[in-house]
PDB file of N, CA, C and O in Angstrom, chain B, residues numbered from 101:
ATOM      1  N   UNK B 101      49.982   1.630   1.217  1.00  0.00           N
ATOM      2  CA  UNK B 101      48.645   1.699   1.711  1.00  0.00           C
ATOM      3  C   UNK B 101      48.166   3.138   1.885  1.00  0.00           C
ATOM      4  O   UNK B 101      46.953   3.343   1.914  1.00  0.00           O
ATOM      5  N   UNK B 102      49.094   4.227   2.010  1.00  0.00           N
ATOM      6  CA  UNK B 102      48.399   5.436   1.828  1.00  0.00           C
ATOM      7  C   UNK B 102      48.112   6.187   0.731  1.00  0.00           C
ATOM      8  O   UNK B 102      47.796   7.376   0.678  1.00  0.00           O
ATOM      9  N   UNK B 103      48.299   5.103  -0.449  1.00  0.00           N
ATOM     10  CA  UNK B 103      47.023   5.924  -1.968  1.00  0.00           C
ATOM     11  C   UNK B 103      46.170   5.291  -2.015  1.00  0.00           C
ATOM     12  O   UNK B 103      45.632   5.076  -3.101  1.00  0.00           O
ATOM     13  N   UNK B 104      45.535   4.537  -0.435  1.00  0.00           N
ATOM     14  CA  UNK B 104      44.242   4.016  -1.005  1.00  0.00           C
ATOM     15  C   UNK B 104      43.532   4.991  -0.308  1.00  0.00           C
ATOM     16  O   UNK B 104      44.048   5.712   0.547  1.00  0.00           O
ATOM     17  N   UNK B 105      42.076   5.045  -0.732  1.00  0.00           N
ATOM     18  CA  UNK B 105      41.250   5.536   0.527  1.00  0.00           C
ATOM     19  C   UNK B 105      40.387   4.676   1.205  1.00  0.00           C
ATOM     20  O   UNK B 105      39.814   3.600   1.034  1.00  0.00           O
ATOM     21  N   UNK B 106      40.527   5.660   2.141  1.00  0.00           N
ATOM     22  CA  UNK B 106      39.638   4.920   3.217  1.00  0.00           C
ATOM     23  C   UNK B 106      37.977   4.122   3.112  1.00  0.00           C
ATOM     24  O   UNK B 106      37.477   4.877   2.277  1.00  0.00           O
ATOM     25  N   UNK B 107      37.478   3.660   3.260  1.00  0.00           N
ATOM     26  CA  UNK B 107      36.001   3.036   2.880  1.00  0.00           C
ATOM     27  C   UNK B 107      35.193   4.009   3.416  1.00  0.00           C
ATOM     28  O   UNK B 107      34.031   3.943   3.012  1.00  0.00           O
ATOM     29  N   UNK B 108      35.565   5.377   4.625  1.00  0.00           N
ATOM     30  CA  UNK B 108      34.383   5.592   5.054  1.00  0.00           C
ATOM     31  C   UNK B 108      34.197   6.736   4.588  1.00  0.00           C
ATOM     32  O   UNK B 108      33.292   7.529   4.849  1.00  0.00           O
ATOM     33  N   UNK B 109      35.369   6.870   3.635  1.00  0.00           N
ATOM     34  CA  UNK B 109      35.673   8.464   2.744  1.00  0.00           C
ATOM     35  C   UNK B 109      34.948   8.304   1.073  1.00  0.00           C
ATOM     36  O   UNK B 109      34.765   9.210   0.260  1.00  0.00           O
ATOM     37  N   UNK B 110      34.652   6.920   0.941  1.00  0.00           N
ATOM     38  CA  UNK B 110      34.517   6.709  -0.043  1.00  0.00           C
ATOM     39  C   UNK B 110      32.751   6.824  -0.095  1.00  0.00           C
ATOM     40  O   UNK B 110      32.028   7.268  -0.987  1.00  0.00           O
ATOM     41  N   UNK B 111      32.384   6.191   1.331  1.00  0.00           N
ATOM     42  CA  UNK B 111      30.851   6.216   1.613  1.00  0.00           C
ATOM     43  C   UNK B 111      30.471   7.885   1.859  1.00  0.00           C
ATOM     44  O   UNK B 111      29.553   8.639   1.535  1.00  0.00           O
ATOM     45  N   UNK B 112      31.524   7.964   2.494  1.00  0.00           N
ATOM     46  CA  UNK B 112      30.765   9.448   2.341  1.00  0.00           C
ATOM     47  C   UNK B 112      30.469  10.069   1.296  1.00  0.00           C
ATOM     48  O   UNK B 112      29.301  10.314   0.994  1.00  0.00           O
ATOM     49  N   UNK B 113      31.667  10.479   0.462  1.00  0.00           N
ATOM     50  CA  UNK B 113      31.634  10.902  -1.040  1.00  0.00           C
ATOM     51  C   UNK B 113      30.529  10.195  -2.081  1.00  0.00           C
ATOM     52  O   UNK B 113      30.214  10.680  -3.167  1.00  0.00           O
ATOM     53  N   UNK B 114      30.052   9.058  -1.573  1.00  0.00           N
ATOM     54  CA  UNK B 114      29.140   8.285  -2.441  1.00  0.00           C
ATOM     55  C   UNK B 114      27.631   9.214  -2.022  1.00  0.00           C
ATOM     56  O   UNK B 114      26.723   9.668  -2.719  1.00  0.00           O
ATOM     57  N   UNK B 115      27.862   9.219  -0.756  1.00  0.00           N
ATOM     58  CA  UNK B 115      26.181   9.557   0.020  1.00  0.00           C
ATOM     59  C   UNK B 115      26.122  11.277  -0.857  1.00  0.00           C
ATOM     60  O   UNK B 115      25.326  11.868  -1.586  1.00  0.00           O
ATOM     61  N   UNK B 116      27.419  11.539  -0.273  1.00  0.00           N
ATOM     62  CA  UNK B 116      27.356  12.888  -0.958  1.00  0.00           C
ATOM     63  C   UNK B 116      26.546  13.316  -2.545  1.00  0.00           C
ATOM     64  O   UNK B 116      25.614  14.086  -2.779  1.00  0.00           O
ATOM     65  N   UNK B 117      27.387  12.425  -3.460  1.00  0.00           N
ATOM     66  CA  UNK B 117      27.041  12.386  -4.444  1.00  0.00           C
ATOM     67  C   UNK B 117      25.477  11.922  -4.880  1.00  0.00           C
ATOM     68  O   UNK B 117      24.987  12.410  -5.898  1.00  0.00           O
ATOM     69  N   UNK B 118      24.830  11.100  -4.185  1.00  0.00           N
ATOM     70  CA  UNK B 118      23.848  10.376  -4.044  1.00  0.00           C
ATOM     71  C   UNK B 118      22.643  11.786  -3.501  1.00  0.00           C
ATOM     72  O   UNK B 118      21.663  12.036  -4.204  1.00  0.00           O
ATOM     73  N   UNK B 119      22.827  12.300  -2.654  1.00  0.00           N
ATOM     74  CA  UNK B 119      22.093  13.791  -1.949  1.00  0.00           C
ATOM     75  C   UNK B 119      22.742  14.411  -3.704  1.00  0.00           C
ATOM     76  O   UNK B 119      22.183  14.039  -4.736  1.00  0.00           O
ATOM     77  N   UNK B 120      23.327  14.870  -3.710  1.00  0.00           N
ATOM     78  CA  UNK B 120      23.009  16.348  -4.724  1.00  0.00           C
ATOM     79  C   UNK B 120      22.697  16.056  -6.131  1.00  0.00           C
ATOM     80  O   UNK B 120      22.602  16.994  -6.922  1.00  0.00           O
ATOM     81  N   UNK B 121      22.394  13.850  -6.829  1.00  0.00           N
ATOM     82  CA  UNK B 121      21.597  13.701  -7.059  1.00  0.00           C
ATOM     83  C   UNK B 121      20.215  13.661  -7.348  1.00  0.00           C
ATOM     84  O   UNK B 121      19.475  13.672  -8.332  1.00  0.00           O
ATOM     85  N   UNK B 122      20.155  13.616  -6.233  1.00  0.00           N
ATOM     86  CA  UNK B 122      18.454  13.148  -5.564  1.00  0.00           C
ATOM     87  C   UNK B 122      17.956  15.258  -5.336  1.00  0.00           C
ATOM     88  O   UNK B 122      16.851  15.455  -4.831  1.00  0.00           O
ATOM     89  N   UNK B 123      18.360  15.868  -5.521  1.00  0.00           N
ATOM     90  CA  UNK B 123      18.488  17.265  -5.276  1.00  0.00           C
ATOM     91  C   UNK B 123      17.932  18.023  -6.742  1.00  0.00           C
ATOM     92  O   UNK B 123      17.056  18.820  -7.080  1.00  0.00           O
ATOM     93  N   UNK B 124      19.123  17.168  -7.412  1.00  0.00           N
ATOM     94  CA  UNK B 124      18.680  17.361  -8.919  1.00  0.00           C
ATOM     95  C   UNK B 124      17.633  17.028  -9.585  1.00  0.00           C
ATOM     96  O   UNK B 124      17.075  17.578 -10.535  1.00  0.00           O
ATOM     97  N   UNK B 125      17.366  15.908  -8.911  1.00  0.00           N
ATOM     98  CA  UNK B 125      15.625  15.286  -9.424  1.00  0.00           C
ATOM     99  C   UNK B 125      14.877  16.037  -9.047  1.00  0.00           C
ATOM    100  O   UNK B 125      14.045  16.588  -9.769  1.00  0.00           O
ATOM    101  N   UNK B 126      15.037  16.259  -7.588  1.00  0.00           N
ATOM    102  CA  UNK B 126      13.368  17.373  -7.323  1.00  0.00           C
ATOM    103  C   UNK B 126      13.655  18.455  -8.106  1.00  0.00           C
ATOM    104  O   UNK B 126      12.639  18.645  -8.775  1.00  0.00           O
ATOM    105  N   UNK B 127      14.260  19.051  -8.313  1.00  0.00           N
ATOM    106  CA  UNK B 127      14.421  20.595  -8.566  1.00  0.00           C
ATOM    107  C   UNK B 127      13.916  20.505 -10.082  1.00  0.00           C
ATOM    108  O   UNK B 127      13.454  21.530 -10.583  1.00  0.00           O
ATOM    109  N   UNK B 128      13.999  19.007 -11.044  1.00  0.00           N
ATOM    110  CA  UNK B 128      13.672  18.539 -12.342  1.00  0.00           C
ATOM    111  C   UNK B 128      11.584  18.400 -11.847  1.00  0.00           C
ATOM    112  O   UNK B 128      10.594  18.478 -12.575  1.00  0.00           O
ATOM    113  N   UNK B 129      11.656  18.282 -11.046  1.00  0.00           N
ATOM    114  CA  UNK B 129      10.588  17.676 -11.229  1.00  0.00           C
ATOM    115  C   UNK B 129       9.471  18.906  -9.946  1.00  0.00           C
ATOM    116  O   UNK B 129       8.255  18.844  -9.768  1.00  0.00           O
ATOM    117  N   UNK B 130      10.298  19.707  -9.405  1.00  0.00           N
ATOM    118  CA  UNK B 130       9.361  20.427  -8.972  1.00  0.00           C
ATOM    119  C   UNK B 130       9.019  21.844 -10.163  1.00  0.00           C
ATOM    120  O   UNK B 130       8.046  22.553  -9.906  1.00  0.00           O
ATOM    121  N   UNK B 131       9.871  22.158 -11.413  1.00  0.00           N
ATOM    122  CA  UNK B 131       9.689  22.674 -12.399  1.00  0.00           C
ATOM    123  C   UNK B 131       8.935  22.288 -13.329  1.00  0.00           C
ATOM    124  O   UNK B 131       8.275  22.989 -14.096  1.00  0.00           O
ATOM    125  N   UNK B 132       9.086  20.189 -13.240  1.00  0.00           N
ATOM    126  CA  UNK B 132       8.046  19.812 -13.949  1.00  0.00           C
ATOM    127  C   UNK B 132       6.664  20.394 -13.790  1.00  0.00           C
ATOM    128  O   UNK B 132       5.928  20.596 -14.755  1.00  0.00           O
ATOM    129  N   UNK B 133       6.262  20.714 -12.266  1.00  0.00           N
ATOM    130  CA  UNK B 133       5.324  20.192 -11.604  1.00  0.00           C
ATOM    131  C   UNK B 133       4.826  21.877 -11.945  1.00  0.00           C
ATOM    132  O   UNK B 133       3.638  22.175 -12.067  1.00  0.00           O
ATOM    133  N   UNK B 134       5.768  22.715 -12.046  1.00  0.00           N
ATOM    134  CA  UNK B 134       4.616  24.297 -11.551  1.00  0.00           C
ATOM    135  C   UNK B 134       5.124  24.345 -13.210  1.00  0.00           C
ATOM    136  O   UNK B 134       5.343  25.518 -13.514  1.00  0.00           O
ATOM    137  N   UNK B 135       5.313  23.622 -14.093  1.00  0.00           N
ATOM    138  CA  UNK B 135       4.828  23.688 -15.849  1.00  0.00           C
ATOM    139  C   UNK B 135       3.524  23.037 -16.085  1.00  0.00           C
ATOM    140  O   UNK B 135       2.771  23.371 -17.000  1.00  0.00           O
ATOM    141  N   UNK B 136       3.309  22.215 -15.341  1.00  0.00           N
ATOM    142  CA  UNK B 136       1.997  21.437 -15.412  1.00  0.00           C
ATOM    143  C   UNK B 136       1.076  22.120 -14.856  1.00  0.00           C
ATOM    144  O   UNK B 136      -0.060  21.952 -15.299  1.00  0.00           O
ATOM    145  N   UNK B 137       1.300  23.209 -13.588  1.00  0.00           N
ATOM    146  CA  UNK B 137       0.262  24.112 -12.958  1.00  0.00           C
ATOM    147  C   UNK B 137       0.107  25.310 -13.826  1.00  0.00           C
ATOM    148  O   UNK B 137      -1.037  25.762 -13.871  1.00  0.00           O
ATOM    149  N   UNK B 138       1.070  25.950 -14.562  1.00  0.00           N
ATOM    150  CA  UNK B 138       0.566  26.576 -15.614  1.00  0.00           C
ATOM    151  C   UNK B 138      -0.108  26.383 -16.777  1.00  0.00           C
ATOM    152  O   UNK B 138      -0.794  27.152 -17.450  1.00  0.00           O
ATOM    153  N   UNK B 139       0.246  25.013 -16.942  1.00  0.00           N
ATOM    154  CA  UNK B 139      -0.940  24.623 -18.274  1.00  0.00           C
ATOM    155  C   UNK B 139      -2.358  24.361 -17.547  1.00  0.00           C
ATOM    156  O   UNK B 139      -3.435  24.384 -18.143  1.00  0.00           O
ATOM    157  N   UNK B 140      -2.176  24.077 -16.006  1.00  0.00           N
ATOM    158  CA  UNK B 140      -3.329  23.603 -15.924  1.00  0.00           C
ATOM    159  C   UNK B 140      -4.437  25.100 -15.619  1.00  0.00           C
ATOM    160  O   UNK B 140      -5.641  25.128 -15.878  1.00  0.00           O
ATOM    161  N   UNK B 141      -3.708  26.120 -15.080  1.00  0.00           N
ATOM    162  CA  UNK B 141      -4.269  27.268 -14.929  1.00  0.00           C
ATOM    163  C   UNK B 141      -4.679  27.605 -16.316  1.00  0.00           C
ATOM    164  O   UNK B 141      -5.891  27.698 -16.514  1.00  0.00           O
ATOM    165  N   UNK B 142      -3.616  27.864 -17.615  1.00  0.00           N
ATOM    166  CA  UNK B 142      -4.362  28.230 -18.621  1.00  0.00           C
ATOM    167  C   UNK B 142      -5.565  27.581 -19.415  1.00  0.00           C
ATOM    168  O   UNK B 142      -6.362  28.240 -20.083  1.00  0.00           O
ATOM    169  N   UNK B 143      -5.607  25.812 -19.215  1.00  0.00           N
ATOM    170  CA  UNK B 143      -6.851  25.591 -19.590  1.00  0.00           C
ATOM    171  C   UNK B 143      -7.880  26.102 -19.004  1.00  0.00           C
ATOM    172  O   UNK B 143      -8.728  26.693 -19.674  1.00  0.00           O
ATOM    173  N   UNK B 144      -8.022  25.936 -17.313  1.00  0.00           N
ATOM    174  CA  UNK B 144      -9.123  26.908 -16.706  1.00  0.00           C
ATOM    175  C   UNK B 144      -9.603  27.290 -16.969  1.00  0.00           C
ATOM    176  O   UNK B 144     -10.825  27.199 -17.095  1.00  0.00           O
ATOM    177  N   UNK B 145      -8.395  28.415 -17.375  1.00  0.00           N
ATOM    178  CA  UNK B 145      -9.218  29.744 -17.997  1.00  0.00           C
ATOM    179  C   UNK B 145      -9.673  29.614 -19.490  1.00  0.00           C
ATOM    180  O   UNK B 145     -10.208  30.551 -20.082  1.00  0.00           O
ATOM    181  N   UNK B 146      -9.487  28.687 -19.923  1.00  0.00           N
ATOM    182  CA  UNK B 146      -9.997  28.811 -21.677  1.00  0.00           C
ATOM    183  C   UNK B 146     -11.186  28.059 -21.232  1.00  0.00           C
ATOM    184  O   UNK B 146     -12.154  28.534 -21.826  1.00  0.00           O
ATOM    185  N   UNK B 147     -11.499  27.225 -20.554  1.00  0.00           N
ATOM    186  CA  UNK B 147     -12.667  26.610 -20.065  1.00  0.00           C
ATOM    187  C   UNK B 147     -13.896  27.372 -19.285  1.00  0.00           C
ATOM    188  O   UNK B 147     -15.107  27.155 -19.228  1.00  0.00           O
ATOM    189  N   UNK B 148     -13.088  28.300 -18.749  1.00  0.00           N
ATOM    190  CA  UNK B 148     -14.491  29.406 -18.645  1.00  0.00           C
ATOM    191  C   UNK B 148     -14.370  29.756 -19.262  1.00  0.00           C
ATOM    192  O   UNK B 148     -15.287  29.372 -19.988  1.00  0.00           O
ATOM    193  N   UNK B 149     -13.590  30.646 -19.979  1.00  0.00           N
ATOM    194  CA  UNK B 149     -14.365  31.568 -21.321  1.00  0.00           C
ATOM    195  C   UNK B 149     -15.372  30.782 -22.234  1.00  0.00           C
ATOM    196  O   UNK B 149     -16.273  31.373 -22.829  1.00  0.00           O
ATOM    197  N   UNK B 150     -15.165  29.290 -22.329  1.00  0.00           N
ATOM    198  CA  UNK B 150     -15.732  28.781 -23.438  1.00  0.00           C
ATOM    199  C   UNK B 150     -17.363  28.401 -22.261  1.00  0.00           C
ATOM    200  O   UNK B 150     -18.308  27.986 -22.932  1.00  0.00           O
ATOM    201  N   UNK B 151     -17.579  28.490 -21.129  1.00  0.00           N
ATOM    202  CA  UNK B 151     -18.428  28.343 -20.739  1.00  0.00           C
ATOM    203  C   UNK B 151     -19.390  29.713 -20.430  1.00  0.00           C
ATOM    204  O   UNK B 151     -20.540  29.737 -19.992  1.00  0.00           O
ATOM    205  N   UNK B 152     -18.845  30.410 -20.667  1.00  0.00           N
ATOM    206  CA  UNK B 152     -19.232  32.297 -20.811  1.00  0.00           C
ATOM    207  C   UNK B 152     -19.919  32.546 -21.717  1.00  0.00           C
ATOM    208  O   UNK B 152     -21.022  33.088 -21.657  1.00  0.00           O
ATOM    209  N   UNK B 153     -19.240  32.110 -22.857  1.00  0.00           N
ATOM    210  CA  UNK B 153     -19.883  32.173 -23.990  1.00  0.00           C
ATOM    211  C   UNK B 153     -20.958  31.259 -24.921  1.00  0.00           C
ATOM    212  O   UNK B 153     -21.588  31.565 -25.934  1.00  0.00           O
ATOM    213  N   UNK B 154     -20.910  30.290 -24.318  1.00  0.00           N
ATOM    214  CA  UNK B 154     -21.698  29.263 -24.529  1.00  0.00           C
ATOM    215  C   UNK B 154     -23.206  29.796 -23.607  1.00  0.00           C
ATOM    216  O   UNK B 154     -24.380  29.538 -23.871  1.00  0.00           O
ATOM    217  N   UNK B 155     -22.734  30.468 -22.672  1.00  0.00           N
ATOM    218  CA  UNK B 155     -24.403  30.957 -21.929  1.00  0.00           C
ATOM    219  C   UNK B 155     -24.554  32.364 -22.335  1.00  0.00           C
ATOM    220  O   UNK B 155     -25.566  32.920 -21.907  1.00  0.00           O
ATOM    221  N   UNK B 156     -23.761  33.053 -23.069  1.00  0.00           N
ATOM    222  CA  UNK B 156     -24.119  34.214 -23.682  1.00  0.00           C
ATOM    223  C   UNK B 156     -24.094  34.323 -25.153  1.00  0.00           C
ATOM    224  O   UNK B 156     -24.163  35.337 -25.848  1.00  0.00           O
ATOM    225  N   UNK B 157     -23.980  33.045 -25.505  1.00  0.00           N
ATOM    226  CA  UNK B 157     -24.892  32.728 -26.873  1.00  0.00           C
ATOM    227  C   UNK B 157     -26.037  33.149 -27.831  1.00  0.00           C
ATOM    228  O   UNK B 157     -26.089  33.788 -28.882  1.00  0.00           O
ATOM    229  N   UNK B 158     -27.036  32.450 -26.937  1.00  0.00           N
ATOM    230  CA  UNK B 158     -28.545  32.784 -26.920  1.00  0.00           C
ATOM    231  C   UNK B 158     -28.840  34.582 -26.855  1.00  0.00           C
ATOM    232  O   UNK B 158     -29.523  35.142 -27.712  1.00  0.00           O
ATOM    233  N   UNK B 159     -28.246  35.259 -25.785  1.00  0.00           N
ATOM    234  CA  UNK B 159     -28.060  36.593 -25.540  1.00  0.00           C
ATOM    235  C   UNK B 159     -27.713  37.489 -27.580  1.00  0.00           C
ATOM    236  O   UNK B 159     -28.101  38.485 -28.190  1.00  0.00           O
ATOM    237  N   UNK B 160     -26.801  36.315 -27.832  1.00  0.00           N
ATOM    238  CA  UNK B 160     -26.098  37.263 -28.438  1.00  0.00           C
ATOM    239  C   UNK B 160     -26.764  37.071 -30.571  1.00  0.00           C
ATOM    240  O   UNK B 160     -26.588  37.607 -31.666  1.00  0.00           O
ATOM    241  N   UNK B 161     -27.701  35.690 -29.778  1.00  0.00           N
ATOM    242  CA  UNK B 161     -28.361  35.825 -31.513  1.00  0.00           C
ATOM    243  C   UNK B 161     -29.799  36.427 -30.921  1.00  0.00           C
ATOM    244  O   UNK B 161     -30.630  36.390 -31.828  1.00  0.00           O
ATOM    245  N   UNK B 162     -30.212  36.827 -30.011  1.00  0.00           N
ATOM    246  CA  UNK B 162     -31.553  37.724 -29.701  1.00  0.00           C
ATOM    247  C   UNK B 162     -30.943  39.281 -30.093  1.00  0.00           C
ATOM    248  O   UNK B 162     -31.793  40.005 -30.611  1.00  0.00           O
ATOM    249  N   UNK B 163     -29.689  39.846 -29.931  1.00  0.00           N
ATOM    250  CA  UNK B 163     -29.305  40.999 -29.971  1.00  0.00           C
ATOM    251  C   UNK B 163     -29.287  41.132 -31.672  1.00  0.00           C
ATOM    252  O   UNK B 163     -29.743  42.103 -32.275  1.00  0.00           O
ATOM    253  N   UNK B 164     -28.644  39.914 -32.322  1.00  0.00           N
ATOM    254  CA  UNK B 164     -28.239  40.068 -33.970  1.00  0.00           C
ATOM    255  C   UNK B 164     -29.902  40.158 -34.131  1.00  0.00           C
ATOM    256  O   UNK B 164     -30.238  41.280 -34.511  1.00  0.00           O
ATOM    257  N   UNK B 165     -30.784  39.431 -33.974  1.00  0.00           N
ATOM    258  CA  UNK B 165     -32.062  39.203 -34.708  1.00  0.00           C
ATOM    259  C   UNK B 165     -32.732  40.921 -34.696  1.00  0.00           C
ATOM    260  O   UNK B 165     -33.086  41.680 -35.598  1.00  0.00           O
ATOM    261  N   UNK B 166     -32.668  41.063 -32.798  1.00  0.00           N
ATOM    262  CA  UNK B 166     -33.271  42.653 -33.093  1.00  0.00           C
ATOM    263  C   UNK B 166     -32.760  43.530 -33.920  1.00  0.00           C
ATOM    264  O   UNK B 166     -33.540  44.192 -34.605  1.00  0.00           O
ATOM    265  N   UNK B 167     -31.221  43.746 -34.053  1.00  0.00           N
ATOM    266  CA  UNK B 167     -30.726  44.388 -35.120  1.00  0.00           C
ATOM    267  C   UNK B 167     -31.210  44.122 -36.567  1.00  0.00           C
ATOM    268  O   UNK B 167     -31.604  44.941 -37.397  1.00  0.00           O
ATOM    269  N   UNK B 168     -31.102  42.972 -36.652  1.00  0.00           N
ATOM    270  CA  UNK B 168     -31.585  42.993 -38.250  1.00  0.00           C
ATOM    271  C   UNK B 168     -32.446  43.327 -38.916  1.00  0.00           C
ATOM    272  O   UNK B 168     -32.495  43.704 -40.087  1.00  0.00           O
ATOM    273  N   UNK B 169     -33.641  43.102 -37.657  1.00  0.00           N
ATOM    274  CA  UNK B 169     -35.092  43.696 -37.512  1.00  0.00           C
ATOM    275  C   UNK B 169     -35.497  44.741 -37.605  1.00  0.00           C
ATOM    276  O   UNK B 169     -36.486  45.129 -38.228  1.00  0.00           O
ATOM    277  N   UNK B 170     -34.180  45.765 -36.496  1.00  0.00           N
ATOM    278  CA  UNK B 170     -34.607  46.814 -37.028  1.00  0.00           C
ATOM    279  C   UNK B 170     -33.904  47.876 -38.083  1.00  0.00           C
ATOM    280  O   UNK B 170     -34.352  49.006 -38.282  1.00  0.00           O
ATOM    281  N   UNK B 171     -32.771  47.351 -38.704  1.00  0.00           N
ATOM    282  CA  UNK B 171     -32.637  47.374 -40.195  1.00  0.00           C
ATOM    283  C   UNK B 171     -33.558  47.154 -41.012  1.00  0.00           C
ATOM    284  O   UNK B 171     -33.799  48.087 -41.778  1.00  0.00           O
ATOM    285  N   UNK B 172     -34.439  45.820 -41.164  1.00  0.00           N
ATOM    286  CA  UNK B 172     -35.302  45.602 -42.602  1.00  0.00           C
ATOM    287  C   UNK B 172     -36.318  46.565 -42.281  1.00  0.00           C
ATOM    288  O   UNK B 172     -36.928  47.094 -43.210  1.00  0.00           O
ATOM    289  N   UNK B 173     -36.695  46.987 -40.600  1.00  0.00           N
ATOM    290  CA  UNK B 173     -37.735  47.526 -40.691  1.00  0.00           C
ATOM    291  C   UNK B 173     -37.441  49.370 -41.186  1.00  0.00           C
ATOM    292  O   UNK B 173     -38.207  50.047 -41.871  1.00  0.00           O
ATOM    293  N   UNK B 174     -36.034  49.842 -40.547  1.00  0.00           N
ATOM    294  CA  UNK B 174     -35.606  50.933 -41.078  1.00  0.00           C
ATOM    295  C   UNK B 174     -35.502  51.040 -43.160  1.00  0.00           C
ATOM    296  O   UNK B 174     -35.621  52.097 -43.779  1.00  0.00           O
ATOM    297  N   UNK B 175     -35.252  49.592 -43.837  1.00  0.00           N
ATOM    298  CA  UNK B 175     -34.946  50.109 -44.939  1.00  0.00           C
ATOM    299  C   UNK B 175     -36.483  49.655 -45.594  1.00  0.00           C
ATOM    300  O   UNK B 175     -36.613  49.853 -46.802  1.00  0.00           O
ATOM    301  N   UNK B 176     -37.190  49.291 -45.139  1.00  0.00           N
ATOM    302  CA  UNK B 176     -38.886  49.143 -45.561  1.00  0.00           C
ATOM    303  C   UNK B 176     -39.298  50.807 -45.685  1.00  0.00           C
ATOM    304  O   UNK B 176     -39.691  51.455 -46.655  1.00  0.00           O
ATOM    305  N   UNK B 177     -39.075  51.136 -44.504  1.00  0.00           N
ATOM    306  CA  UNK B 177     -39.569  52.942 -44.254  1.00  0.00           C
ATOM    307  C   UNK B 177     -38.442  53.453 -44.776  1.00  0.00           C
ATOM    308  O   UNK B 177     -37.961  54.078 -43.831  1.00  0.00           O
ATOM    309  N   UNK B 178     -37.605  53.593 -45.847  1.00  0.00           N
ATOM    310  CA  UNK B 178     -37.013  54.283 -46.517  1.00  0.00           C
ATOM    311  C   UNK B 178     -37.690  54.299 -47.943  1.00  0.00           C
ATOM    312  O   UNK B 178     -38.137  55.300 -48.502  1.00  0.00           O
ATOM    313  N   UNK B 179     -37.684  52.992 -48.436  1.00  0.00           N
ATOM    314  CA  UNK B 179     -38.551  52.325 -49.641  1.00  0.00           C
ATOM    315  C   UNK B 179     -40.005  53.176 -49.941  1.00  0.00           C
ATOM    316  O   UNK B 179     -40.377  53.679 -51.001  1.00  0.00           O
ATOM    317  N   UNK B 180     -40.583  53.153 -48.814  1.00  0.00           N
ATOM    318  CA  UNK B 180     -41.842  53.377 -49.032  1.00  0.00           C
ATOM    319  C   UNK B 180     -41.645  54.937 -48.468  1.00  0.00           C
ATOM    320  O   UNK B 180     -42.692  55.511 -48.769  1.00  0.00           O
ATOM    321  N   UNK B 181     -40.916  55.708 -47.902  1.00  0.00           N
ATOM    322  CA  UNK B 181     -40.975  56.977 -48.032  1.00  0.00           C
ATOM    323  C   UNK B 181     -40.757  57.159 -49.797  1.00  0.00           C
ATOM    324  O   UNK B 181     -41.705  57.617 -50.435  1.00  0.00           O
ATOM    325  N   UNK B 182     -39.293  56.723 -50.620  1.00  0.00           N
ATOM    326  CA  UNK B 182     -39.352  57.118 -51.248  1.00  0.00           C
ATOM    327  C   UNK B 182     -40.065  56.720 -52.646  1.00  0.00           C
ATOM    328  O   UNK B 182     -39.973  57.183 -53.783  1.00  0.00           O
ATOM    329  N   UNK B 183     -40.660  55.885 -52.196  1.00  0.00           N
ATOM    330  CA  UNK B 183     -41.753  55.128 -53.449  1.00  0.00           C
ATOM    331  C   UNK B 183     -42.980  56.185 -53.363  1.00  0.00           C
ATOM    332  O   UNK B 183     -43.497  56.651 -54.379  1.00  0.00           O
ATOM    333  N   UNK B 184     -43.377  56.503 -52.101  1.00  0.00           N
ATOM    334  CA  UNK B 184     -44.758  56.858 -51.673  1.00  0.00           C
ATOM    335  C   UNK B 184     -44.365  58.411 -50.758  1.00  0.00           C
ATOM    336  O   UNK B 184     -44.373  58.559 -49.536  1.00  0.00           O
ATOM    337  N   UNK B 185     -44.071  59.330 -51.715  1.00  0.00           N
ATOM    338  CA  UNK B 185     -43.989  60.425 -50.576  1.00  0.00           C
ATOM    339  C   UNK B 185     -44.905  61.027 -50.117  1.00  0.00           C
ATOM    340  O   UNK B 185     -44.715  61.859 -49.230  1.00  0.00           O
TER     341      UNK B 185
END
């Protein structure tokens, strides 16, 4: 009878095992959890930028138009300087 063990050595060692289990899960799943807070931070941020630019849009084909504008109007007055000096 003394190579058996005892039942309350056995519960313990079970509980034991059972805790550094259950230890292993969170530690699985609190890594899950701040991988999921980094993806969720980086969409954020791609979600404002894409809302940044979506309102500085408009801004940014008024800036191309004046430019172009005042290109055709710069190469008109080149034309006609040198057509018409």
């Amino acid at each position: 009878m003394a190579s058996t063990a005892s039942p309350t050595h056995l519960d313990s060692a079970e509980q034991v095992a059972r805790v550094l289990r259950s230890n292993e899960e969170t530690q699985k799943f609190v890594a899950e959890q701040r991988k999921l807070m980094a993806e969720q931070a980086t969409l954020q941020a791609e979600a404002s930028k894409l809302a940044r630019d979506r309102m500085l849009a408009p801004w940014q084909i008024v800036a191309t138009s004046v430019a172009a504008t005042a290109a055709l109007i710069g190469g008109t007055a080149a034309v006609v300087k040198l057509f018409f000096p």
